[in-house]
XYZ file of N, CA, C and O in Angstrom:
476
model
N 38.523 175.110 73.292
C 38.030 174.278 74.196
C 39.176 173.398 74.677
O 40.082 172.931 73.954
N 39.199 173.216 76.070
C 40.287 172.514 76.715
C 39.886 170.993 76.796
O 38.698 170.789 77.221
N 40.728 170.122 76.333
C 40.392 168.608 76.351
C 41.479 167.979 77.274
O 42.588 168.188 77.004
N 41.014 167.211 78.255
C 41.949 166.441 79.119
C 41.554 165.000 78.966
O 40.393 164.490 79.171
N 42.473 164.081 78.402
C 42.282 162.802 78.193
C 43.427 162.013 79.112
O 44.407 162.309 79.107
N 42.794 160.970 79.753
C 43.715 160.154 80.440
C 43.260 158.690 80.471
O 41.959 158.425 80.307
N 44.233 157.869 80.626
C 43.864 156.438 80.705
C 44.147 155.856 82.062
O 45.154 156.262 82.727
N 43.249 155.089 82.576
C 43.390 154.531 83.890
C 43.545 152.978 83.783
O 42.613 152.460 83.181
N 44.666 152.549 84.077
C 44.867 151.126 84.028
C 45.036 150.628 82.505
O 45.076 149.384 82.176
N 45.552 151.528 81.714
C 45.640 151.269 80.307
C 46.508 152.365 79.663
O 46.463 153.418 80.186
N 47.188 151.933 78.621
C 48.012 152.914 77.928
C 47.096 153.513 76.828
O 46.293 152.907 76.155
N 47.338 155.014 76.512
C 46.753 155.642 75.329
C 47.463 155.605 74.094
O 48.529 156.214 74.054
N 46.978 154.696 73.128
C 47.870 154.792 71.875
C 47.436 155.963 71.055
O 46.374 156.582 71.239
N 48.169 156.234 70.156
C 47.958 157.277 69.188
C 46.763 157.059 68.381
O 45.797 157.853 68.144
N 46.381 155.745 67.971
C 45.106 155.379 67.340
C 43.829 155.664 68.235
O 42.816 156.116 67.814
N 43.968 155.299 69.528
C 42.919 155.547 70.506
C 42.749 157.139 70.690
O 41.543 157.577 70.823
N 43.714 157.835 70.899
C 43.747 159.278 71.009
C 42.933 159.927 69.722
O 42.130 160.809 69.885
N 43.420 159.420 68.547
C 42.815 159.954 67.348
C 41.164 159.558 67.206
O 40.357 160.312 66.948
N 40.963 158.422 67.704
C 39.528 157.885 67.604
C 38.622 158.831 68.666
O 37.522 159.213 68.342
N 39.163 159.068 69.696
C 38.437 160.041 70.846
C 38.332 161.340 70.297
O 37.199 161.903 70.265
N 39.339 161.909 69.500
C 39.362 163.181 69.018
C 38.181 163.343 67.772
O 37.363 164.342 67.790
N 38.207 162.303 66.917
C 37.370 162.371 65.899
C 35.857 161.906 66.302
O 34.818 162.431 65.632
N 35.697 160.961 67.004
C 34.379 160.382 67.392
C 33.728 160.952 68.511
O 32.424 160.724 68.777
N 34.303 161.693 69.417
C 33.890 162.190 70.643
C 33.932 163.771 70.812
O 32.962 164.455 70.824
N 35.198 164.144 70.809
C 35.563 165.608 70.859
C 34.915 166.461 69.847
O 34.249 167.426 70.044
N 35.088 165.969 68.632
C 34.474 166.755 67.455
C 33.010 166.860 67.583
O 32.514 167.975 66.929
N 32.265 165.919 67.989
C 30.818 166.059 68.181
C 30.457 166.791 69.303
O 29.382 167.565 69.231
N 31.294 167.103 70.237
C 30.968 167.833 71.486
C 31.314 169.315 71.266
O 30.728 170.264 71.771
N 32.522 169.558 70.419
C 32.921 170.917 70.215
C 31.960 171.891 69.630
O 31.885 173.039 69.873
N 30.894 171.330 68.920
C 29.920 172.238 68.276
C 29.110 172.869 69.273
O 28.403 173.871 68.991
N 28.963 172.388 70.591
C 28.214 173.012 71.601
C 29.095 174.006 72.326
O 28.601 174.789 73.146
N 30.377 174.003 72.276
C 31.158 175.056 72.954
C 31.216 176.273 72.346
O 31.456 176.446 71.180
N 30.989 177.283 73.032
C 30.862 178.543 72.502
C 32.171 179.412 72.846
O 32.328 180.557 72.210
N 32.952 179.012 73.697
C 34.083 179.840 74.092
C 35.377 178.952 74.458
O 35.233 177.639 74.511
N 36.407 179.457 74.846
C 37.474 178.807 75.297
C 37.459 178.342 76.673
O 38.393 177.595 77.228
N 36.547 178.691 77.431
C 36.426 178.383 78.917
C 35.819 176.897 79.030
O 35.923 176.338 80.102
N 35.276 176.468 77.999
C 34.527 175.154 77.953
C 35.774 174.013 78.132
O 36.820 174.360 77.506
N 35.353 172.887 78.723
C 36.357 171.952 78.885
C 35.672 170.582 78.856
O 34.641 170.442 79.338
N 36.392 169.509 78.385
C 36.110 168.137 78.446
C 36.969 167.292 79.110
O 38.359 167.467 78.815
N 36.604 166.502 80.121
C 37.587 165.646 80.740
C 37.072 164.220 80.434
O 35.928 163.852 80.658
N 37.990 163.497 79.824
C 37.783 162.148 79.406
C 38.751 161.131 80.254
O 39.866 161.323 80.170
N 38.138 160.162 80.666
C 38.900 159.086 81.377
C 38.510 157.746 80.761
O 37.240 157.413 80.662
N 39.513 157.145 80.079
C 39.282 155.772 79.578
C 39.725 154.744 80.720
O 40.960 154.807 80.995
N 39.022 153.867 81.052
C 39.278 152.850 82.201
C 39.217 151.508 81.756
O 38.234 151.043 81.176
N 40.093 150.688 82.285
C 40.030 149.283 82.133
C 39.773 148.676 83.516
O 40.730 148.677 84.286
N 38.566 148.340 83.807
C 38.154 148.059 85.188
C 38.916 146.916 85.857
O 39.506 146.975 86.851
N 38.835 145.752 85.075
C 39.336 144.422 85.454
C 40.816 144.194 85.125
O 41.312 143.041 85.330
N 41.331 144.954 84.261
C 42.634 144.733 83.906
C 42.783 143.741 82.716
O 41.733 143.631 81.851
N 43.687 142.963 82.554
C 43.806 142.019 81.410
C 42.789 140.811 81.523
O 42.830 139.960 80.573
N 42.037 140.796 82.657
C 41.110 139.592 82.711
C 40.025 139.485 81.567
O 39.595 138.606 81.198
N 39.692 140.661 80.984
C 38.688 140.656 79.909
C 37.296 140.928 80.390
O 37.132 141.218 81.637
N 36.449 140.683 79.527
C 34.990 140.837 79.864
C 34.400 142.298 79.638
O 35.059 143.086 78.952
N 33.279 142.609 79.965
C 32.709 143.809 79.819
C 33.254 144.765 80.942
O 32.623 144.940 81.854
N 34.370 145.275 80.666
C 35.091 146.102 81.635
C 35.771 147.205 81.262
O 36.481 147.994 81.847
N 35.454 147.783 79.910
C 36.053 149.072 79.411
C 35.110 150.132 79.658
O 33.822 150.035 79.319
N 35.559 151.265 80.243
C 34.629 152.292 80.679
C 35.265 153.584 80.015
O 36.355 153.912 79.991
N 34.233 154.459 79.674
C 34.505 155.799 79.201
C 33.707 156.788 80.004
O 32.467 156.602 80.105
N 34.433 157.640 80.876
C 33.729 158.652 81.763
C 34.123 159.922 81.117
O 35.323 160.350 81.098
N 32.997 160.662 80.817
C 33.232 162.095 80.334
C 32.493 163.065 81.217
O 31.261 162.918 81.590
N 33.202 164.133 81.434
C 32.475 165.391 82.004
C 32.768 166.677 81.243
O 33.875 166.946 80.882
N 31.714 167.277 80.854
C 31.768 168.281 80.003
C 31.321 169.726 80.819
O 30.190 169.676 81.453
N 32.091 170.709 80.669
C 31.695 171.887 81.388
C 31.599 172.989 80.337
O 32.487 173.285 79.680
N 30.391 173.464 80.199
C 30.196 174.677 79.210
C 29.695 175.953 79.881
O 29.054 175.710 80.908
N 29.977 177.012 79.318
C 29.617 178.173 79.891
C 28.115 178.349 79.996
O 27.301 178.107 78.995
N 27.710 178.649 81.173
C 26.091 178.865 81.444
C 25.365 177.604 81.603
O 24.196 177.592 81.815
N 26.021 176.436 81.634
C 25.385 175.214 81.996
C 25.992 174.436 83.132
O 27.178 174.743 83.528
N 25.254 173.634 83.719
C 25.900 172.758 84.771
C 26.633 171.679 84.135
O 26.454 171.433 83.003
N 27.643 171.172 84.968
C 28.540 170.147 84.326
C 27.625 168.871 83.977
O 26.765 168.551 84.610
N 27.904 168.250 82.807
C 27.183 167.138 82.348
C 28.268 165.969 82.370
O 29.212 165.982 81.846
N 27.825 164.813 83.065
C 28.745 163.637 83.306
C 27.951 162.453 82.737
O 26.871 162.201 82.994
N 28.784 161.692 81.977
C 28.258 160.417 81.330
C 29.285 159.299 81.541
O 30.510 159.656 81.204
N 28.900 158.209 81.886
C 29.755 157.062 82.062
C 29.123 155.818 81.225
O 27.925 155.557 81.403
N 29.821 155.146 80.375
C 29.465 154.024 79.627
C 30.365 153.001 79.705
O 31.625 153.202 79.679
N 29.820 151.699 79.975
C 30.719 150.500 80.039
C 30.390 149.597 78.883
O 29.230 149.299 78.645
N 31.399 149.016 78.341
C 31.210 148.110 77.216
C 32.450 147.111 77.079
O 33.263 147.212 77.921
N 32.371 146.220 76.120
C 33.381 145.163 75.872
C 34.647 145.868 75.272
O 35.732 145.403 75.602
N 34.525 146.907 74.471
C 35.663 147.542 73.858
C 35.577 149.071 74.210
O 34.568 149.541 74.419
N 36.706 149.702 74.250
C 36.757 151.097 74.400
C 36.079 151.787 73.375
O 35.317 152.944 73.564
N 36.137 151.315 72.033
C 35.520 152.034 70.934
C 33.963 151.993 71.131
O 33.307 153.055 70.799
N 33.510 150.936 71.520
C 32.013 150.708 71.828
C 31.611 151.881 72.915
O 30.541 152.405 72.910
N 32.342 151.816 73.936
C 32.162 152.712 75.116
C 32.215 154.164 74.786
O 31.412 154.938 75.032
N 33.101 154.416 73.870
C 33.333 155.911 73.423
C 32.118 156.302 72.602
O 31.512 157.494 72.839
N 31.645 155.465 71.538
C 30.475 155.635 70.827
C 29.182 155.810 71.588
O 28.491 156.716 71.392
N 29.034 155.026 72.600
C 27.854 155.094 73.578
C 27.798 156.397 74.391
O 26.789 157.057 74.442
N 28.967 156.672 74.887
C 29.102 157.934 75.595
C 28.831 159.173 74.728
O 28.071 160.077 75.316
N 29.367 159.150 73.563
C 28.985 160.253 72.671
C 27.545 160.481 72.417
O 26.994 161.593 72.446
N 26.835 159.427 72.165
C 25.434 159.496 71.939
C 24.638 160.064 73.122
O 23.812 160.861 73.000
N 24.937 159.437 74.252
C 24.259 159.915 75.535
C 24.674 161.311 75.886
O 23.883 162.118 76.311
N 25.972 161.633 75.649
C 26.489 163.070 75.932
C 25.733 164.111 75.027
O 25.272 165.165 75.529
N 25.561 163.882 73.803
C 24.866 164.817 73.023
C 23.484 164.995 73.411
O 22.963 166.136 73.436
N 22.840 163.964 73.636
C 21.418 164.148 74.158
C 21.272 164.901 75.521
O 20.544 165.799 75.676
N 22.287 164.568 76.430
C 22.330 165.256 77.745
C 22.570 166.851 77.558
O 21.876 167.689 78.155
N 23.543 167.190 76.682
C 23.865 168.538 76.438
C 22.657 169.318 75.739
O 22.370 170.361 76.089
N 22.164 168.623 74.802
C 20.838 169.191 74.150
C 19.850 169.531 75.135
O 19.085 170.529 75.033
N 19.559 168.550 76.040
C 18.549 168.694 77.040
C 18.806 169.895 77.974
O 18.021 170.762 78.273
N 20.038 170.097 78.303
C 20.547 171.159 79.270
C 20.381 172.553 78.510
O 20.045 173.421 79.051
N 20.786 172.369 77.243
C 20.701 173.782 76.486
C 19.212 174.130 76.405
O 18.873 175.397 76.595
N 18.292 173.165 76.039
C 16.975 173.498 75.992
C 16.350 173.982 77.349
O 15.518 174.960 77.330
N 16.788 173.375 78.429
C 16.353 173.867 79.827
C 16.778 175.327 80.065
O 16.054 176.116 80.532
N 18.080 175.572 79.645
C 18.485 176.969 79.830
C 17.662 177.985 78.953
O 17.253 178.978 79.329
N 17.403 177.488 77.680
C 16.580 178.336 76.708
C 15.215 178.602 77.428
O 14.706 179.614 77.441
N 14.432 177.653 77.884
C 13.168 177.613 78.494
C 13.225 178.586 79.776
O 12.248 179.338 79.955
N 14.297 178.379 80.582
C 14.387 179.217 81.673
C 14.486 180.803 81.389
O 14.002 181.745 82.014
N 15.239 181.136 80.400
C 15.506 182.545 79.865
C 14.046 183.144 79.383
O 13.839 184.236 79.618
N 13.233 182.279 78.798
C 12.001 182.763 78.194
C 10.637 182.423 78.998
O 9.626 182.670 78.521
N 11.009 181.705 80.084
C 9.827 181.247 80.874
C 8.926 180.390 80.175
O 7.756 180.309 80.353
N 9.471 179.741 79.181
C 8.769 178.661 78.385
C 7.950 179.246 77.267
O 7.329 178.472 76.671
N 8.086 180.515 77.084
C 7.286 181.260 76.044
C 8.131 181.317 74.805
O 9.388 181.441 74.949
N 7.711 181.330 73.627
C 8.426 181.687 72.491
C 8.965 183.142 72.574
O 8.322 183.927 73.192
N 10.080 183.322 71.960
C 10.798 184.684 71.970
C 9.842 185.744 71.766
O 9.874 186.935 72.490
N 8.990 185.762 70.681
C 8.280 186.950 70.304
C 7.221 187.096 71.407
O 6.652 188.278 71.623
N 6.522 186.084 71.827
C 5.490 186.224 72.972
C 5.992 186.785 74.256
O 5.507 187.564 74.930
N 7.231 186.348 74.484
C 7.927 186.816 75.705
C 8.217 188.281 75.686
O 7.998 189.030 76.620
N 8.572 188.748 74.478
C 8.751 190.218 74.455
C 7.456 191.083 74.626
O 7.384 192.037 75.128
N 6.226 190.404 74.076
C 5.038 191.171 74.153
C 4.532 191.072 75.496
O 3.989 191.933 76.004
N 4.749 190.003 76.388
C 4.355 189.912 77.711
C 4.984 190.856 78.597
O 4.263 191.187 79.561
N 6.221 191.183 78.217
C 6.877 192.202 79.180
C 6.378 193.567 79.023
O 6.700 194.437 79.960
N 5.754 194.035 77.986
C 5.302 195.280 77.780
C 4.016 195.576 78.492
O 3.556 196.796 78.847
N 3.272 194.457 79.036
C 1.887 194.711 79.755
C 2.137 195.004 81.167
O 2.864 194.561 81.958
């Protein structure tokens, strides 16, 4: 899986890179079936050093056979934004996988779908 991580208006420390790898990428990699899959992660400080709720995590995941899934979360700290993004991203990918599964079987269980095709 290809991972692209970039910081916008902030520097990426080794600690932050490691946190993204263990708390975000590792959770999403289990959905990746091949090496064509990719994750684009942008960590953004919207207001700069002014502070406030201005840390943003933007993630786009492209998996084979699925439409791209994009999630953006804003929080007071980058760590909170990364965790919130991970939770929403897992739900969105699970929904997309389920929709693909239903489309393949026309909403029928696999065994009924096989029986329906013989009539």
